[in-house]
Amino acid sequence: MNKTSILSHKDYQDAVDKLLTYYGYNAKLEYWTLTNNKPVRLDVYGTCARKEICNNTTVAIEVSRTSRLEKDLDRVYTVKASYGFVLAVKQGFEVPAVGSGNVFVVRNLEELENKLRELLKVPKDYPMTTAELLARVPKYQDLDEAFDKFGVPVEIRERARRLLLHAHTTCYKLYKDYEDLYYMRINGKGYYAVGDEVAYNILHQLGLVDITRDRGTGYNVVITNENVTSVEAENYVSKVEEELRKLIEMHGWEVALMTYAERFKVNNDEPLFPSRIEYCNKSGYDCPYSWPPDLKRALVSVSALYPVLKERYQEFWEGLAKLGLAFECEGVRLLPEASEIIFELVINKLTDFIKNEEIVKDLASLNVLYHFFPLTPDKLERFYDMLKILGLSLNDLEKASQNLHTKGVISGFNKDAPPHMLIFDETKFKKEIVNEIKQLYIIK
C-alpha cells in the first residue's frame, strides 16, 4: 500500500502546514476569505514570514481527496495567491492540464515540495523535508482491507462502521448499569448491553475502539484510533453526498446553514445564535480560524430565522439521521466531517443572500437584540465585542428597534449611553422581535 494512500484529509493538512512552515511561510489551516462577495475556504493558506526563503509570496493549497477536483481548482483560482496548488491524492484519475501559469496540480507531497522549491529557487543544499514529514504522520491500516482480511460479513461491516461513526460524533452507550440488585445477582454482573456488542467486538479487536466508565451509569465506547475513523467518516460522507444534496433541496438551504452554524440539534422556539461565532473569535475552537465579518453576520442573520423554519429544521435533522450523518446521545449531533460538505452545498445560495445587505443587517441586528438585551452591565463587554465581530453598529441596532419602539415595547434607542434602551415587558419584547423576523423573511 502506498504510504500516503492511508492518510486522512487532516493528515494532509497538517503535513502541508509543516511543509510551508519549513519554507518560511506562516500557514493557516481552514482559511476563510471573501472574494467577489463569495465566501471561500482553503485547506491551507500561507503568507511569507521569512522573506529570504519565500520572497514575499503567498500560497493557496487545496487537498483533493474525496472532493471534486474542478471545485478545488476553482477555489485556488478564486483566491489569486502568488502560487496555487491542488494536492490531488485521489487514486485512479489523470491529472488535467491547468491553464494558469501559477496554479499547479500535484499528486503527492514530494511533488508539491519539488515544485515549491523550483518556484522559490531554493538552493540545492537546503534539505528536502517530505520524507521526515511522512515519518511523523500517523499510519494505519485501511478498515475495508482489514474486514476483507478477516472475512467479516458485509452486514456486520456496516453495523461496525455505523457504531464507529456514532462514537466519533457523540457518546455511544454500550452497557447500562442494572438499577435492581436482583438482576445483578442472577446475571453475575452489574450491567447489561444496550448497544451492538458484535460490532463493538470487531472494532475492538482491530484496535479502533475501547470502553470507558460513564459517570456511574454504564460504559461508553471511545475511539482509540482517530486517524482511521476520520478516513472512514470522509469516505462515508463522500458516498452519501448526492442524497445529502437532495435533502437540502427538499428542506431549504437556510436550515442546512443553521445546521452548519450549530452542529447539534436545537429544540426551542428562539432565534438561533451560533455559539461558534464567539468561540471562533476568541479561541479558534471547533470552527475555521478566520471567517470574514460578512460571513459571520450572514450566519447570525440566517440563524435568526429558526422560529420561522423550525418544522423544516427538525425534519432536516431526521433526514440526516436516516442518512447516517447525525447520531443521538445526550442530544443529537452532526457527524463532524459532514459539516464542510453541507457548507459547500449551500455556498452559492449564501453568496446570493449576502448581497441583500440591508436585510442581512436587519436580521442580524434583531438576533443580537433578542440575545443581548436587556443589556445589563455584565453583558457589556461581550455585546461590544459581538458588534465588532459581526461588523454591526449601534446605528444598525437602532434601525432594527424602531418598530419595537413604535409598538411601545421599548424606550427610544440611545446610542450614547448603555444600556442604550429600556425594555418595558421582556416577554412581549422577545415575541415582537420574532414577529419582526417573520416579516423580514416574507420580504426576503
Tab-separated table of C-alpha atoms in Angstrom:
chain	number	residue	atom	x	y	z
A	1	MET	CA	0.000	0.000	0.000
A	2	ASN	CA	1.277	3.493	-0.858
A	3	LYS	CA	2.303	5.403	2.264
A	4	THR	CA	0.099	8.379	1.508
A	5	SER	CA	-2.974	6.384	0.476
A	6	ILE	CA	-3.715	5.813	4.159
A	7	LEU	CA	-3.630	9.432	5.274
A	8	SER	CA	-6.753	11.356	6.194
A	9	HIS	CA	-7.621	14.819	4.891
A	10	LYS	CA	-6.483	16.279	8.231
A	11	ASP	CA	-3.170	14.368	7.999
A	12	TYR	CA	-2.509	16.031	4.645
A	13	GLN	CA	-3.427	19.459	6.014
A	14	ASP	CA	-1.029	19.004	8.931
A	15	ALA	CA	1.756	17.819	6.633
A	16	VAL	CA	1.260	20.781	4.246
A	17	ASP	CA	1.217	23.121	7.256
A	18	LYS	CA	4.637	21.815	8.333
A	19	LEU	CA	5.941	21.896	4.759
A	20	LEU	CA	5.013	25.560	4.270
A	21	THR	CA	6.426	26.491	7.675
A	22	TYR	CA	9.703	24.797	6.697
A	23	TYR	CA	9.876	27.042	3.625
A	24	GLY	CA	9.296	30.266	5.541
A	25	TYR	CA	5.515	30.659	5.399
A	26	ASN	CA	3.051	31.434	8.149
A	27	ALA	CA	0.481	28.726	7.379
A	28	LYS	CA	-3.200	28.954	8.287
A	29	LEU	CA	-5.460	25.895	8.167
A	30	GLU	CA	-9.139	26.232	7.236
A	31	TYR	CA	-8.501	29.770	5.967
A	32	TRP	CA	-11.566	31.863	5.099
A	33	THR	CA	-11.742	34.869	2.835
A	34	LEU	CA	-14.412	36.750	0.919
A	35	THR	CA	-13.686	37.049	-2.818
A	36	ASN	CA	-16.156	38.769	-5.163
A	37	ASN	CA	-18.731	38.677	-2.336
A	38	LYS	CA	-18.361	34.887	-2.162
A	39	PRO	CA	-17.075	33.098	0.968
A	40	VAL	CA	-14.121	30.857	0.113
A	41	ARG	CA	-12.462	28.332	2.421
A	42	LEU	CA	-8.996	26.952	1.715
A	43	ASP	CA	-7.425	23.909	3.329
A	44	VAL	CA	-4.144	25.785	3.828
A	45	TYR	CA	-3.101	29.370	3.057
A	46	GLY	CA	0.442	30.628	3.581
A	47	THR	CA	1.783	34.155	3.895
A	48	CYS	CA	5.518	34.739	3.743
A	49	ALA	CA	7.183	35.146	7.148
A	50	ARG	CA	10.830	34.660	6.075
A	51	LYS	CA	11.476	36.846	3.037
A	52	GLU	CA	14.888	35.326	2.382
A	53	ILE	CA	13.191	31.981	1.573
A	54	CYS	CA	9.683	32.693	0.253
A	55	ASN	CA	10.217	36.150	-1.305
A	56	ASN	CA	7.018	37.830	-0.013
A	57	THR	CA	4.846	35.312	-1.885
A	58	THR	CA	1.548	33.757	-0.808
A	59	VAL	CA	0.429	30.155	-1.339
A	60	ALA	CA	-3.086	28.666	-1.574
A	61	ILE	CA	-3.415	24.880	-1.280
A	62	GLU	CA	-6.414	22.571	-1.532
A	63	VAL	CA	-6.261	18.858	-0.713
A	64	SER	CA	-8.416	16.944	-3.207
A	65	ARG	CA	-9.016	13.592	-1.536
A	66	THR	CA	-12.745	12.853	-1.819
A	67	SER	CA	-13.999	16.152	-3.279
A	68	ARG	CA	-14.284	17.099	-6.959
A	69	LEU	CA	-11.024	18.302	-8.481
A	70	GLU	CA	-12.786	21.021	-10.522
A	71	LYS	CA	-14.244	22.545	-7.354
A	72	ASP	CA	-10.853	22.551	-5.616
A	73	LEU	CA	-9.185	24.165	-8.619
A	74	ASP	CA	-11.870	26.858	-8.699
A	75	ARG	CA	-11.173	27.726	-5.053
A	76	VAL	CA	-7.453	28.083	-5.690
A	77	TYR	CA	-8.020	30.245	-8.779
A	78	THR	CA	-10.506	32.463	-6.920
A	79	VAL	CA	-8.126	33.393	-4.103
A	80	LYS	CA	-5.396	34.605	-6.515
A	81	ALA	CA	-2.391	33.791	-4.353
A	82	SER	CA	1.112	34.088	-5.801
A	83	TYR	CA	1.124	30.301	-6.199
A	84	GLY	CA	-1.782	27.876	-6.065
A	85	PHE	CA	-1.697	24.106	-5.674
A	86	VAL	CA	-4.246	21.326	-5.680
A	87	LEU	CA	-2.807	18.271	-3.963
A	88	ALA	CA	-4.805	15.641	-5.884
A	89	VAL	CA	-4.312	12.481	-3.833
A	90	LYS	CA	-7.465	10.734	-5.067
A	91	GLN	CA	-6.492	7.487	-6.746
A	92	GLY	CA	-7.325	6.457	-10.292
A	93	PHE	CA	-7.656	9.580	-12.428
A	94	GLU	CA	-5.442	11.585	-14.749
A	95	VAL	CA	-4.091	14.973	-13.746
A	96	PRO	CA	-5.730	17.541	-16.062
A	97	ALA	CA	-3.908	20.311	-17.887
A	98	VAL	CA	-4.132	23.597	-15.991
A	99	GLY	CA	-4.321	26.869	-17.910
A	100	SER	CA	-2.894	29.338	-15.393
A	101	GLY	CA	0.854	29.769	-15.087
A	102	ASN	CA	0.811	29.948	-11.283
A	103	VAL	CA	-1.678	27.173	-10.420
A	104	PHE	CA	-0.481	23.574	-10.350
A	105	VAL	CA	-1.944	20.115	-9.741
A	106	VAL	CA	0.412	17.745	-7.915
A	107	ARG	CA	-0.132	14.105	-6.950
A	108	ASN	CA	1.785	13.799	-3.673
A	109	LEU	CA	3.652	15.738	-1.018
A	110	GLU	CA	7.068	15.151	-2.583
A	111	GLU	CA	5.865	16.550	-5.912
A	112	LEU	CA	4.412	19.552	-4.085
A	113	GLU	CA	7.714	20.191	-2.320
A	114	ASN	CA	9.743	19.870	-5.534
A	115	LYS	CA	7.511	22.341	-7.377
A	116	LEU	CA	7.599	24.812	-4.490
A	117	ARG	CA	11.402	24.615	-4.357
A	118	GLU	CA	11.540	25.255	-8.104
A	119	LEU	CA	9.269	28.314	-7.869
A	120	LEU	CA	11.118	29.774	-4.864
A	121	LYS	CA	14.539	28.947	-6.400
A	122	VAL	CA	15.575	27.159	-3.206
A	123	PRO	CA	19.293	26.249	-3.197
A	124	LYS	CA	20.045	22.549	-3.694
A	125	ASP	CA	21.919	22.385	-0.386
A	126	TYR	CA	18.698	23.297	1.502
A	127	PRO	CA	17.470	19.788	2.527
A	128	MET	CA	14.161	18.260	1.404
A	129	THR	CA	11.661	17.574	4.207
A	130	THR	CA	8.871	15.360	2.763
A	131	ALA	CA	10.353	12.076	3.979
A	132	GLU	CA	10.619	13.443	7.511
A	133	LEU	CA	7.029	14.715	7.392
A	134	LEU	CA	5.701	11.321	6.309
A	135	ALA	CA	7.659	9.640	9.084
A	136	ARG	CA	5.861	11.854	11.645
A	137	VAL	CA	2.348	11.455	10.210
A	138	PRO	CA	0.423	8.545	11.813
A	139	LYS	CA	-0.044	5.485	9.626
A	140	TYR	CA	-2.734	2.884	9.967
A	141	GLN	CA	-4.470	0.075	8.159
A	142	ASP	CA	-7.443	0.565	5.875
A	143	LEU	CA	-10.683	-0.576	7.523
A	144	ASP	CA	-12.126	-2.345	4.469
A	145	GLU	CA	-8.815	-4.105	3.905
A	146	ALA	CA	-8.958	-5.363	7.494
A	147	PHE	CA	-12.555	-6.513	7.017
A	148	ASP	CA	-11.529	-8.395	3.853
A	149	LYS	CA	-8.502	-9.950	5.509
A	150	PHE	CA	-10.577	-11.451	8.313
A	151	GLY	CA	-13.673	-12.233	6.234
A	152	VAL	CA	-16.070	-10.018	8.194
A	153	PRO	CA	-19.632	-10.434	6.798
A	154	VAL	CA	-20.995	-7.422	4.899
A	155	GLU	CA	-23.928	-6.891	7.296
A	156	ILE	CA	-21.621	-6.768	10.316
A	157	ARG	CA	-19.237	-4.419	8.470
A	158	GLU	CA	-21.985	-1.821	8.087
A	159	ARG	CA	-23.036	-2.166	11.735
A	160	ALA	CA	-19.417	-1.731	12.800
A	161	ARG	CA	-18.973	1.275	10.525
A	162	ARG	CA	-22.128	2.885	11.920
A	163	LEU	CA	-21.015	2.317	15.522
A	164	LEU	CA	-17.601	3.791	14.702
A	165	LEU	CA	-19.131	6.936	13.176
A	166	HIS	CA	-21.608	7.254	16.064
A	167	ALA	CA	-18.855	7.093	18.705
A	168	HIS	CA	-16.804	9.544	16.624
A	169	THR	CA	-19.691	12.032	16.612
A	170	THR	CA	-21.075	11.755	20.147
A	171	CYS	CA	-21.281	9.298	23.032
A	172	TYR	CA	-22.304	5.694	22.302
A	173	LYS	CA	-23.547	3.703	25.306
A	174	LEU	CA	-22.688	0.015	25.046
A	175	TYR	CA	-23.603	-1.132	28.563
A	176	LYS	CA	-26.024	0.274	31.106
A	177	ASP	CA	-25.949	-0.432	34.848
A	178	TYR	CA	-28.679	-2.501	36.464
A	179	GLU	CA	-30.682	-0.476	38.959
A	180	ASP	CA	-32.066	-3.588	40.669
A	181	LEU	CA	-29.704	-5.733	42.800
A	182	TYR	CA	-31.771	-8.845	41.946
A	183	TYR	CA	-30.806	-8.687	38.274
A	184	MET	CA	-27.186	-8.039	39.225
A	185	ARG	CA	-27.141	-11.248	41.298
A	186	ILE	CA	-28.787	-13.530	38.703
A	187	ASN	CA	-26.667	-12.201	35.832
A	188	GLY	CA	-23.414	-12.177	37.728
A	189	LYS	CA	-22.556	-8.628	36.636
A	190	GLY	CA	-23.826	-5.135	37.275
A	191	TYR	CA	-24.632	-4.089	33.711
A	192	TYR	CA	-26.440	-5.187	30.550
A	193	ALA	CA	-25.907	-4.485	26.843
A	194	VAL	CA	-27.855	-1.671	25.210
A	195	GLY	CA	-25.558	-1.269	22.197
A	196	ASP	CA	-24.229	-3.515	19.416
A	197	GLU	CA	-21.792	-5.877	21.167
A	198	VAL	CA	-20.920	-7.762	17.976
A	199	ALA	CA	-19.952	-4.604	16.090
A	200	TYR	CA	-18.031	-3.320	19.114
A	201	ASN	CA	-16.057	-6.555	19.479
A	202	ILE	CA	-14.992	-6.446	15.811
A	203	LEU	CA	-13.788	-2.849	16.121
A	204	HIS	CA	-12.139	-3.526	19.482
A	205	GLN	CA	-10.157	-6.447	18.054
A	206	LEU	CA	-8.984	-4.167	15.233
A	207	GLY	CA	-7.710	-1.668	17.808
A	208	LEU	CA	-10.147	1.097	16.869
A	209	VAL	CA	-12.329	1.401	19.989
A	210	ASP	CA	-12.440	0.700	23.704
A	211	ILE	CA	-14.934	1.310	26.515
A	212	THR	CA	-14.822	3.727	29.420
A	213	ARG	CA	-16.919	4.198	32.541
A	214	ASP	CA	-19.596	6.878	32.155
A	215	ARG	CA	-20.281	8.756	35.391
A	216	GLY	CA	-21.634	5.710	37.183
A	217	THR	CA	-24.417	4.855	34.689
A	218	GLY	CA	-22.663	2.330	32.469
A	219	TYR	CA	-19.961	2.140	29.795
A	220	ASN	CA	-19.466	4.213	26.639
A	221	VAL	CA	-17.478	3.382	23.516
A	222	VAL	CA	-14.449	5.602	22.919
A	223	ILE	CA	-12.373	5.942	19.746
A	224	THR	CA	-8.754	4.817	20.121
A	225	ASN	CA	-7.670	5.452	16.522
A	226	GLU	CA	-8.909	8.841	15.335
A	227	ASN	CA	-6.951	8.640	12.082
A	228	VAL	CA	-8.677	5.613	10.597
A	229	THR	CA	-12.004	6.877	11.957
A	230	SER	CA	-11.585	10.225	10.196
A	231	VAL	CA	-10.814	8.491	6.906
A	232	GLU	CA	-13.890	6.293	7.265
A	233	ALA	CA	-16.014	9.372	8.014
A	234	GLU	CA	-14.659	11.249	4.980
A	235	ASN	CA	-15.309	8.281	2.709
A	236	TYR	CA	-18.817	7.792	4.044
A	237	VAL	CA	-19.769	11.452	3.593
A	238	SER	CA	-18.468	11.334	0.020
A	239	LYS	CA	-20.589	8.220	-0.596
A	240	VAL	CA	-23.869	9.870	0.526
A	241	GLU	CA	-23.174	13.376	-0.807
A	242	GLU	CA	-25.805	13.166	-3.543
A	243	GLU	CA	-28.516	12.101	-1.065
A	244	LEU	CA	-27.432	14.970	1.193
A	245	ARG	CA	-27.777	17.396	-1.716
A	246	LYS	CA	-31.352	16.182	-2.314
A	247	LEU	CA	-32.157	16.521	1.401
A	248	ILE	CA	-31.002	20.151	1.353
A	249	GLU	CA	-33.030	20.889	-1.774
A	250	MET	CA	-36.099	19.389	-0.089
A	251	HIS	CA	-35.874	21.329	3.181
A	252	GLY	CA	-34.051	24.520	2.141
A	253	TRP	CA	-30.541	25.906	2.273
A	254	GLU	CA	-31.358	28.057	5.319
A	255	VAL	CA	-31.911	25.094	7.663
A	256	ALA	CA	-28.795	23.419	6.250
A	257	LEU	CA	-26.775	26.542	7.071
A	258	MET	CA	-28.230	26.627	10.608
A	259	THR	CA	-27.084	23.025	10.991
A	260	TYR	CA	-23.606	24.024	9.815
A	261	ALA	CA	-23.560	27.003	12.170
A	262	GLU	CA	-24.543	24.983	15.282
A	263	ARG	CA	-23.642	21.330	14.829
A	264	PHE	CA	-26.061	19.932	17.369
A	265	LYS	CA	-29.842	19.774	17.044
A	266	VAL	CA	-31.642	22.711	18.663
A	267	ASN	CA	-35.165	22.287	20.015
A	268	ASN	CA	-36.604	25.559	21.316
A	269	ASP	CA	-38.571	28.495	19.928
A	270	GLU	CA	-35.892	31.199	19.995
A	271	PRO	CA	-33.824	32.670	17.170
A	272	LEU	CA	-30.643	30.603	16.964
A	273	PHE	CA	-27.436	32.441	17.856
A	274	PRO	CA	-24.425	30.297	16.795
A	275	SER	CA	-22.110	29.969	19.779
A	276	ARG	CA	-19.210	29.039	17.482
A	277	ILE	CA	-19.122	32.627	16.193
A	278	GLU	CA	-17.905	33.805	19.583
A	279	TYR	CA	-15.688	30.794	20.302
A	280	CYS	CA	-14.028	31.152	16.910
A	281	ASN	CA	-13.129	34.766	17.559
A	282	LYS	CA	-11.645	34.045	20.992
A	283	SER	CA	-10.114	30.591	20.727
A	284	GLY	CA	-10.493	29.086	17.264
A	285	TYR	CA	-12.384	26.182	18.864
A	286	ASP	CA	-14.364	23.958	16.505
A	287	CYS	CA	-14.545	26.430	13.648
A	288	PRO	CA	-12.467	27.986	10.862
A	289	TYR	CA	-9.675	30.253	12.037
A	290	SER	CA	-10.620	33.309	10.014
A	291	TRP	CA	-14.210	33.977	8.996
A	292	PRO	CA	-14.806	37.305	7.189
A	293	PRO	CA	-17.229	39.596	9.116
A	294	ASP	CA	-19.725	39.432	6.220
A	295	LEU	CA	-19.926	35.648	6.592
A	296	LYS	CA	-20.271	35.771	10.378
A	297	ARG	CA	-23.045	38.355	10.028
A	298	ALA	CA	-24.830	36.244	7.402
A	299	LEU	CA	-24.681	33.147	9.645
A	300	VAL	CA	-26.224	35.072	12.547
A	301	SER	CA	-28.778	36.582	10.167
A	302	VAL	CA	-29.944	33.258	8.709
A	303	SER	CA	-29.904	31.648	12.162
A	304	ALA	CA	-32.413	34.279	13.317
A	305	LEU	CA	-34.946	32.556	11.051
A	306	TYR	CA	-35.063	29.429	13.228
A	307	PRO	CA	-38.528	30.145	14.765
A	308	VAL	CA	-39.926	30.587	11.253
A	309	LEU	CA	-38.310	27.432	9.842
A	310	LYS	CA	-38.370	25.209	12.932
A	311	GLU	CA	-40.518	22.453	11.379
A	312	ARG	CA	-38.317	22.205	8.300
A	313	TYR	CA	-35.232	22.267	10.526
A	314	GLN	CA	-36.477	19.355	12.635
A	315	GLU	CA	-37.349	17.334	9.506
A	316	PHE	CA	-33.903	18.069	8.062
A	317	TRP	CA	-32.251	16.569	11.146
A	318	GLU	CA	-34.463	13.497	10.870
A	319	GLY	CA	-33.203	13.124	7.306
A	320	LEU	CA	-29.591	13.484	8.445
A	321	ALA	CA	-30.093	10.699	10.985
A	322	LYS	CA	-31.548	8.397	8.312
A	323	LEU	CA	-28.521	9.102	6.104
A	324	GLY	CA	-26.176	8.177	8.946
A	325	LEU	CA	-24.876	11.750	9.273
A	326	ALA	CA	-26.341	12.550	12.704
A	327	PHE	CA	-26.360	10.494	15.899
A	328	GLU	CA	-28.160	10.729	19.221
A	329	CYS	CA	-26.681	10.501	22.707
A	330	GLU	CA	-27.492	13.256	25.199
A	331	GLY	CA	-28.803	15.259	22.256
A	332	VAL	CA	-28.356	14.844	18.501
A	333	ARG	CA	-25.073	15.838	16.858
A	334	LEU	CA	-23.810	16.137	13.297
A	335	LEU	CA	-21.008	13.908	12.029
A	336	PRO	CA	-18.070	16.395	12.015
A	337	GLU	CA	-16.922	15.519	8.502
A	338	ALA	CA	-20.394	16.291	7.109
A	339	SER	CA	-20.192	19.928	8.168
A	340	GLU	CA	-17.943	21.272	5.414
A	341	ILE	CA	-19.819	19.345	2.711
A	342	ILE	CA	-23.070	20.958	3.878
A	343	PHE	CA	-21.465	24.391	3.617
A	344	GLU	CA	-20.162	23.654	0.114
A	345	LEU	CA	-23.663	22.625	-0.977
A	346	VAL	CA	-25.247	25.908	0.187
A	347	ILE	CA	-22.456	28.381	-0.516
A	348	ASN	CA	-23.967	29.702	-3.754
A	349	LYS	CA	-27.308	30.399	-2.058
A	350	LEU	CA	-25.487	32.105	0.810
A	351	THR	CA	-23.498	34.236	-1.632
A	352	ASP	CA	-26.743	35.487	-3.196
A	353	PHE	CA	-28.220	36.161	0.251
A	354	ILE	CA	-25.213	38.238	1.373
A	355	LYS	CA	-25.935	40.666	-1.478
A	356	ASN	CA	-29.145	41.707	0.363
A	357	GLU	CA	-27.049	43.770	2.755
A	358	GLU	CA	-29.927	45.675	4.368
A	359	ILE	CA	-31.967	42.566	5.210
A	360	VAL	CA	-28.851	40.722	6.389
A	361	LYS	CA	-28.008	43.550	8.795
A	362	ASP	CA	-31.605	43.882	9.997
A	363	LEU	CA	-31.944	40.171	10.750
A	364	ALA	CA	-28.534	40.006	12.454
A	365	SER	CA	-29.367	43.133	14.496
A	366	LEU	CA	-32.673	41.642	15.651
A	367	ASN	CA	-30.861	38.457	16.668
A	368	VAL	CA	-28.386	40.494	18.714
A	369	LEU	CA	-31.224	42.458	20.343
A	370	TYR	CA	-33.002	39.206	21.250
A	371	HIS	CA	-29.967	37.579	22.884
A	372	PHE	CA	-28.161	40.535	24.480
A	373	PHE	CA	-30.980	42.757	25.754
A	374	PRO	CA	-31.813	43.813	28.423
A	375	LEU	CA	-28.174	44.958	28.310
A	376	THR	CA	-27.072	44.533	31.911
A	377	PRO	CA	-23.535	45.602	32.972
A	378	ASP	CA	-22.222	42.015	32.940
A	379	LYS	CA	-23.093	41.728	29.211
A	380	LEU	CA	-21.485	44.965	28.038
A	381	GLU	CA	-18.044	43.653	27.083
A	382	ARG	CA	-19.459	40.661	25.192
A	383	PHE	CA	-22.007	42.910	23.491
A	384	TYR	CA	-19.465	45.386	22.121
A	385	ASP	CA	-17.161	42.523	21.119
A	386	MET	CA	-20.018	40.905	19.233
A	387	LEU	CA	-20.842	44.096	17.320
A	388	LYS	CA	-17.222	44.224	16.201
A	389	ILE	CA	-17.170	40.528	15.235
A	390	LEU	CA	-20.315	40.912	13.127
A	391	GLY	CA	-19.466	44.276	11.597
A	392	LEU	CA	-22.597	45.859	13.080
A	393	SER	CA	-23.006	49.334	14.580
A	394	LEU	CA	-25.312	50.895	17.162
A	395	ASN	CA	-26.972	52.633	14.211
A	396	ASP	CA	-27.906	49.204	12.814
A	397	LEU	CA	-29.454	48.190	16.133
A	398	GLU	CA	-31.313	51.487	16.430
A	399	LYS	CA	-32.831	50.963	12.964
A	400	ALA	CA	-33.864	47.391	13.793
A	401	SER	CA	-35.512	48.513	17.039
A	402	GLN	CA	-37.669	51.306	15.575
A	403	ASN	CA	-40.839	49.209	15.178
A	404	LEU	CA	-40.428	47.902	18.726
A	405	HIS	CA	-40.371	51.489	19.978
A	406	THR	CA	-43.432	52.373	17.895
A	407	LYS	CA	-45.303	49.448	19.481
A	408	GLY	CA	-44.408	50.700	22.963
A	409	VAL	CA	-42.315	47.661	23.881
A	410	ILE	CA	-39.099	49.627	24.494
A	411	SER	CA	-37.911	53.150	25.155
A	412	GLY	CA	-36.195	55.137	22.447
A	413	PHE	CA	-32.710	53.890	21.485
A	414	ASN	CA	-29.879	55.969	22.999
A	415	LYS	CA	-26.610	55.356	21.151
A	416	ASP	CA	-24.576	57.474	23.552
A	417	ALA	CA	-25.053	55.573	26.795
A	418	PRO	CA	-25.591	51.947	27.805
A	419	PRO	CA	-27.912	50.141	28.300
A	420	HIS	CA	-28.955	52.052	25.124
A	421	MET	CA	-32.656	51.232	25.580
A	422	LEU	CA	-35.035	50.120	28.312
A	423	ILE	CA	-37.384	47.157	27.901
A	424	PHE	CA	-40.836	47.539	29.455
A	425	ASP	CA	-42.046	43.938	29.027
A	426	GLU	CA	-39.341	41.353	28.266
A	427	THR	CA	-41.772	38.603	27.188
A	428	LYS	CA	-43.530	40.931	24.758
A	429	PHE	CA	-40.158	42.306	23.621
A	430	LYS	CA	-38.931	38.871	22.553
A	431	LYS	CA	-42.272	37.977	20.956
A	432	GLU	CA	-42.253	41.157	18.873
A	433	ILE	CA	-38.679	40.526	17.720
A	434	VAL	CA	-39.754	37.135	16.387
A	435	ASN	CA	-42.659	38.849	14.601
A	436	GLU	CA	-40.213	41.325	13.040
A	437	ILE	CA	-38.028	38.411	11.894
A	438	LYS	CA	-41.053	36.737	10.304
A	439	GLN	CA	-41.885	39.904	8.390
A	440	LEU	CA	-38.329	40.205	7.088
A	441	TYR	CA	-38.401	36.534	5.994
A	442	ILE	CA	-41.528	37.260	3.927
A	443	ILE	CA	-39.768	40.223	2.288
A	444	LYS	CA	-36.619	38.161	1.678
